């Protein structure tokens, strides 16, 4: 069953039934100020950091689901309703939610009144704008009572949920005209406040939550709304909120706009106050004035649309398959921007409290984002590298506000350093900005021990070389990409987290074949980069290490039909036919086939065939097989999950594109495509009831074949699945791949594709690529004609002339 439809022309997903199988959300803002918003107006806002600068409160995992948001209540005589259906849940005559590129429009129609709310964060603005349009469609005048509602969070989202003995006494607000200011803790150490305004005089307000709702009522029935009378409450402690009250008269056919601004301000310490205890409101007033008319708001929205037109204009495909085109041209790229901004912090599955920016995650997110805004990717690379240690190891996460490494989680994930080579080389291939390699970048955020970014790459490479185990394979450390394969944990205490508990790495023989494959792939990238910048000795040195690693994998990482996954603490095989459960894992098949290890010996093809045979299922490729059915103390968290979920034989979508790429390396376009399509959300729209999460974005996990309900997705939005699928489909299936000296064209497609077109802006020129497949091939470029001239290589040269160039390709 479907709950809406794609409107590709407007780049929107339009939800027509509010009772989606799970809240289907969107993100507003893409730089400093952010909001999450669901299809029924749930969600919250924050400035930069979802933990330390949480502006509005949210209730996770509640009953009902998705409680708290940016709500409007309309009282039309005795009918009380909300434009987004919730929180009132009054049946609407019509409901529509349009999730677009960083904006959402909720529309409700009830008793001949239309209420449409446009929510967005304008570019370069620390505020969310809500433009509410009320229209009277009836033939008689309407007297409506309108109440807005947001609930302030006391800034630190974690302590907001636990330290009530303090919080219930600290809340403070100021009310001036139509603006409600939230200033809790401003008088002590905070130099920031937030505000909620409307661009017209109000007839009342409330700022105390219990007064507004009544202690025993829920979001759906605030007492003041039922009574149709605000109480002008001023919050002192307890739970501050902001609610405006407006009396609206509409003649037949008349429409009125109301512009609400929910904003955030930071003041210099010396400019904090206007007078004793009265906050300096200048900056808030400036922002409010920037958006005080509908024309100004519409202009800001048009700017936002233009911004997205530009971003999405860099890569477009015309394949003739709408489902593919809308993913590649719109939603997959949009999701890449969102994961770039948030890493794994704030979604409807990540609380925004626990996790900052991941070292490996952010590097991988870059590969789907770098073509959009390379300057921001550059800044991110420097931030990430600054949290590295001099020996190449690194903090696993850092906090976006402070950009400091997160001590609670610490380091020791031995795959982490290698992803910096991926992020950096992708960036340079896109931009040719080799200068970034000379940037001085701190270690451990300490500028006194800064070295060039290139040096950071060298120590990243060497961190693997310096940490090899008994089989010549990389020691796994705390864990590799699979956070839950904890080979050094041995945890028997349910009160400790696998992610942070002390590891027994002393004397451990635990090695990772996945890191080995990863090392070969990104080691080669490191070598290519060294050669490119004339460091041939370093390239030779590195190449020797890579050759040794290839041999170690062939000798000690091969199980006969597939690559083993690891060696455990004691040196026993993990992911081998010798094991009782989890005989095969996806990660090592992905990385070793991408590295082409044992290609001549037929190992790659065998490994890929084993994936097909043992890991593939109707809904995608599962992580391991058979699933673990009991807890293995020597494997850790992976075996805690019920069979078929998460890292225990779930379809962990992040790694499926690794196999897609492996298949394209092997030339099997049919299979690559089949795998791509299986987890691609636009192809799953019609099974939304089963799939549950949004049909416009990838989820981290789809329940695998051993699960109770195979095909059910969880953890949508913030997942490396976004960037990896974009990377796989654009660079390996469609085969348009940036390289240092030009654009490589090397598609690997299903046999029955006849042709497709791609437009790619790259280094100051636009490449209009048409690929024809008259002979039903899967791979292999037979002929390329550029601007009418046949070229002999599939590396299309750089033009850098601001013009458009025709590239005709025949397979
Ligand atoms: C999850 C992983 C996640 C890790 C770190 C685990 O419980 O299964 O997917 O990466 O926690 O937060
Ligand atoms: C999610 C984490 O964000 C990522 O870093 C990890 O690689 C995967 N889970 C697999 O465990």
PDB file of N, CA and C and ligand atoms in Angstrom, residues 355 483-484 499 637 641 646-647 652 700, ligand 1:
ATOM      1  N   UNK A 355      25.450  10.624  20.112  1.00  0.00           N
ATOM      2  CA  UNK A 355      26.537  10.473  19.149  1.00  0.00           C
ATOM      3  C   UNK A 355      26.834  11.761  18.404  1.00  0.00           C
ATOM      4  N   UNK A 483      30.712  -2.229  14.089  1.00  0.00           N
ATOM      5  CA  UNK A 483      30.848  -1.862  15.494  1.00  0.00           C
ATOM      6  C   UNK A 483      30.476  -2.983  16.449  1.00  0.00           C
ATOM      7  N   UNK A 484      29.757  -3.937  15.950  1.00  0.00           N
ATOM      8  CA  UNK A 484      29.213  -4.967  16.838  1.00  0.00           C
ATOM      9  C   UNK A 484      29.993  -6.274  16.789  1.00  0.00           C
ATOM     10  N   UNK A 499      30.193  -0.704  23.229  1.00  0.00           N
ATOM     11  CA  UNK A 499      30.922   0.335  22.510  1.00  0.00           C
ATOM     12  C   UNK A 499      31.990   1.003  23.370  1.00  0.00           C
ATOM     13  N   UNK A 637      28.599  -7.845  20.687  1.00  0.00           N
ATOM     14  CA  UNK A 637      27.259  -7.317  20.432  1.00  0.00           C
ATOM     15  C   UNK A 637      26.571  -7.962  19.237  1.00  0.00           C
ATOM     16  N   UNK A 641      21.908  -9.476  19.058  1.00  0.00           N
ATOM     17  CA  UNK A 641      20.686  -9.159  18.322  1.00  0.00           C
ATOM     18  C   UNK A 641      19.927 -10.434  17.946  1.00  0.00           C
ATOM     19  N   UNK A 646      19.602  -5.958  12.561  1.00  0.00           N
ATOM     20  CA  UNK A 646      20.826  -5.188  12.722  1.00  0.00           C
ATOM     21  C   UNK A 646      22.032  -6.004  12.233  1.00  0.00           C
ATOM     22  N   UNK A 647      23.125  -5.905  12.976  1.00  0.00           N
ATOM     23  CA  UNK A 647      24.355  -6.533  12.508  1.00  0.00           C
ATOM     24  C   UNK A 647      24.292  -8.073  12.534  1.00  0.00           C
ATOM     25  N   UNK A 652      21.978  -5.032   6.312  1.00  0.00           N
ATOM     26  CA  UNK A 652      22.575  -3.786   6.764  1.00  0.00           C
ATOM     27  C   UNK A 652      22.936  -3.018   5.493  1.00  0.00           C
ATOM     28  N   UNK A 700      18.910   2.357   7.444  1.00  0.00           N
ATOM     29  CA  UNK A 700      20.150   1.638   7.760  1.00  0.00           C
ATOM     30  C   UNK A 700      19.952   0.136   7.633  1.00  0.00           C
TER      31      UNK A 700
HETATM   32  C1  LIG B   1      24.610  -0.559  16.629  1.00  0.00           C
HETATM   33  C2  LIG B   1      25.550  -0.103  15.550  1.00  0.00           C
HETATM   34  C3  LIG B   1      26.110   1.230  15.920  1.00  0.00           C
HETATM   35  C4  LIG B   1      26.758   1.141  17.289  1.00  0.00           C
HETATM   36  C5  LIG B   1      27.386   2.432  17.741  1.00  0.00           C
HETATM   37  C6  LIG B   1      25.302  -0.539  17.961  1.00  0.00           C
HETATM   38  O1  LIG B   1      24.418  -0.877  18.964  1.00  0.00           O
HETATM   39  O2  LIG B   1      24.131  -1.836  16.338  1.00  0.00           O
HETATM   40  O3  LIG B   1      24.893  -0.047  14.308  1.00  0.00           O
HETATM   41  O4  LIG B   1      27.035   1.639  14.971  1.00  0.00           O
HETATM   42  O5  LIG B   1      25.827   0.709  18.249  1.00  0.00           O
HETATM   43  O6  LIG B   1      26.489   3.308  18.290  1.00  0.00           O
END
